[in-house]
């Protein structure tokens, strides 16, 4: 027996090794092969290592954040927003829907788990350590130590595909619908047959907000081999009444063997069991939908029926490669390329697909099922992504960006407001500001105009002007009357700055659309932050309702996400320069170029700069605004990339924020950065790679490609910039100039 | 405003009064009009006052057993098996599926409740007192004091129809899926539109047994007027982790306004709200199914679409009247007729219909959906009903009885065993014995033979002979080897007696089928109770495993359902004469006619007789076995009917036991009683009515009717019995003689 088992293992290991070699050889050198999904799985990056198709609805993540075995990074003992932490060791399943790089716990449900022996449904007992993780774009595998089971995973857009290789003997595949990362509870399940399960799981309450907007994720699971035995378990709530004495089963887990009845509860699951007389594999396909079980089934069938695990993986692999290959980089180390392509990969996860294969999706607020011809995108973490993610999409994936705008406008139709932090058709209204306006303007001014701009403009004005019952812009009355929010509102300075930035974008679009009065009005609104400028401190400072400065005031307060009057997720230093649209005005306030440069450098010198949070992420590029100081930007960007973005689990400086950190490093490594969201322009720094070739979409751009290259004969700071061989006399470049030229060459000193 | 409201009320009162008069006039004198569903709603009768169609799946009961306002008869403070108690005053809704006359809490879910003003979802707060109850067959109405709402209810077979008359202003119709009589928890709901809801509620664990067999009841609710506003509420379990500090909503009820999403949970419900500018009525139809939501919807549409409340009521009224009119009684008081027809009504509730309109039903154990051409019956409380209910069905409703046998055989096909206490396709295996065999034999020997008797016989033998893994007959090894169960098994004497009775029925059927060896074997088995006869006590007494008598032994122990070694729900007195098939043998043991008579009379004289429980309910008729003592039976039966069966809420002596108490009084009032279940014979006592005409089903009986009448010239005990005018020299009559003769005349002294 032992020998036999040993042989089996050995053969399968050898087989895997061969497979790996084959795949390594045939896949080598492709952009997709550089992707390392382990990056960001430590240091609160909050990415997950498992597979997802580009902008997929389904994704699979190993789930290792439950149980005391995982303390201190245990989901119930702290604010933890990811289903997987690289340092943790105790695995309790593989969740089938997940968010990447967010700061609040949500999803991380539908936990599939292979076990062997008698069925055990308590995750604290069935959980296991695991070994030999392999994570690639579209593929993840690991070995589950306790059961000697190899688990492999891939996904299509809406279907997770799991493949378990079991040893001889009793084996089980659990689907735990109780345990999850979300704080929502409640599930429904019904076993359809010995090879199919259907059901739903309640999720929602993102960031502990809007529990009334909790919503279902539906699923259908199909097994490649019919189970020899199956059943449903339910752990009911413990009964406390007089009757408890008659309930021998009170609070105990019930095993509903062979049950094909619909079961609901907070702590339920299914077990599918096998008795194998040799090593066997079982593949489980789980289709998901936010509309219905029927749609989940259709998604499963349309995307994966008659396809093996390897078929699905190959398709997803190719899809990733096609998208990632839109940017080809040359030069740099293998790790540089890994960081770059993994970051690009992380920007292609969210916003993700909400609609089912048949186009249906749940509308926001209306309760209706909408239908789209294209893609209905979801997961708009706009406070983060307005700064660089959408700019990256406009440049490299303009069709996707256009569809995202269309999704945003559909949300406006449904909800009456543009999105702020939309999640699976719930508007969480998390964070502050009016970022949708900036994204829309930025997109439109970059020539991506195949959306209803009039509707967009109307929606923007509504958010900017409706004083009462405006969920997007609380505190708007003070803002319009006084020019700033007062300390009566939380985060009054930060929010004023965000409204200024949004108003500037509205002004730009107004100008473009010939709305001159609006242009003036919103331009004037956009510089009202100046009223919060404290000349003594040379920083922005909160004002009370009576106009006085808020006191006592320490600009150092509020670093590291501690609460701080006037500021959201940051302090006065981290917000002072977040005036991308009026740096000239800010420079004046700060005493001209010198005052500005000194104050900005001080942020870095005093360690106030936080690479991991959005308000200050454009700071490193701001020295470009001071002639002769541009080298500081080049130096800082180079250092920050090296320091914070690595080919390691902690290789993202903090929450990836649905790709915002990743978009930062993608741009930084290419030597351009969208310095002023809303304005179609980039700052120029030193590219990390020798040559970057961006394939341009001919539907939106006249050139086929854009090349950014650096002169490799020197390694100093930038000496000059050539656009199509002609000298470009600026450390900024307009979007049109960039894409209409096709060669940006950086000559170094 | 006040005047206006007063006028409205007054007009509606007058209107109601007129309606009542009209209905009184047109409906007067019909059997159905005597039905008073309030009978049995006190004194633990456990019937419900609301409407049900004959053998309906759906029924509606006012639900007044929740909340401290209803103490001491509050559902969570004690073992309470009914959704409604007549003495209680605090109403929290109207449940849409209910059991009648059972001893364990189950069903009593899908609580519909009209309220006015702001939506309140806590039943302790929204509950109300109520007034002016009107309860008739197929109809119930009451006025809800707190809200000035009139609530009326009727049902078709699978659809509950509610009609609420609201005053001007804000009104709501709540559907509470949390609260219920069952101890099971968990529901799913989804609002389909402003006039439709679908969902399910988990029920099961009858008698605190078999929680793993919990099952869903599905529903679709349609409203005659679209709601102005609607939503779902959910009260989640309170979160106790670290995260509770971030959950401002922790443990609070969520109002999910306008939600059309699927919601699951233990404590959920929906609210449909209206703003009426005058008095308005809303009708709500709730179709139910144990198969699926689709079937619930089809049931609703097939049975009630395009029908008003009054249409449905009229149909159900007519259906009841047709069935109740199968027996016409003359003479007796109005109260006597009320008691009689209400009892007959109560025998026509269970077993009830399980299959949907399309024939589908959940099979037992297989997990499959079966399909029947006829009716799949459910709720077989056979330990109770084998004694008289099925005998009544065989006589008056033989087609129904035949279908019930077919349902029982289908259960055998599905489950491998004949039913014992089957409830909605779960086998609760509650109580003891093997009662299905008795019911089958009794039916067959009465000439109702259009079922597969060979299969039935095989099933009976399996239950009687399979020693290992026999859930029907635990302790069978001892029983076969020793002739009795020992105190190693609970209820050893009672169970031995039940097995004896079942074995006697098997013997009778064996004889009929020409299985002579089986006949002898089972006949011999059927009299083994004699080994438990203690000559000293002249009672049956438990024996230990070593054959010794159980000691100390007090035959008075165990009255009133207290636990008692050797006996189930009773004591030695209440079981001593439960040997219906061997009274001659028992008489011998007891010392002949005199000893038997004295001992039997002692049961009554010492107050050991319990009218409310099954083991001794045939005792009053047993004096017929002693020549010259028959008057005692006549006297006792007359007294017991008068004492225990009245036109009052407490007019049933205890749990109706799905019609067993009611069948007792129906037979008792007709002057015949199925004295020996399994044997096609009746004892004869004095009929209460002057003339009873039973319509016979021509499919099974050659005569059209059977008349039982008494000579009204005298009022003493029975002088003689005439069958078709000829002297009948016995106080017993065979079934064939009874139905083939068509006139049984009782001449009194």
Short mmCIF file of C-alpha atoms in Angstrom, two decimals, chain B residues 1 3 5 7 47 56 131 150 362 492 508 556 585 621 627 649 694 698 710:
data_model
loop_
_atom_site.label_atom_id
_atom_site.label_comp_id
_atom_site.label_asym_id
_atom_site.label_seq_id
_atom_site.Cartn_x
_atom_site.Cartn_y
_atom_site.Cartn_z
CA UNK B 1 -62.58 63.80 10.07
CA UNK B 3 -67.49 62.14 11.70
CA UNK B 5 -64.48 58.02 9.85
CA UNK B 7 -69.70 57.23 8.90
CA UNK B 47 -57.54 22.89 15.84
CA UNK B 56 -56.21 21.42 1.70
CA UNK B 131 -62.61 41.52 17.98
CA UNK B 150 -61.15 44.13 8.93
CA UNK B 362 -41.55 15.66 -2.83
CA UNK B 492 -42.61 -2.11 26.26
CA UNK B 508 -56.60 -11.31 8.78
CA UNK B 556 -51.87 4.27 38.57
CA UNK B 585 -59.08 -13.95 25.37
CA UNK B 621 -67.90 0.41 23.71
CA UNK B 627 -74.25 -9.93 27.29
CA UNK B 649 -63.92 26.41 22.09
CA UNK B 694 -75.11 8.15 4.88
CA UNK B 698 -71.55 3.58 -5.73
CA UNK B 710 -83.74 5.19 16.21
#
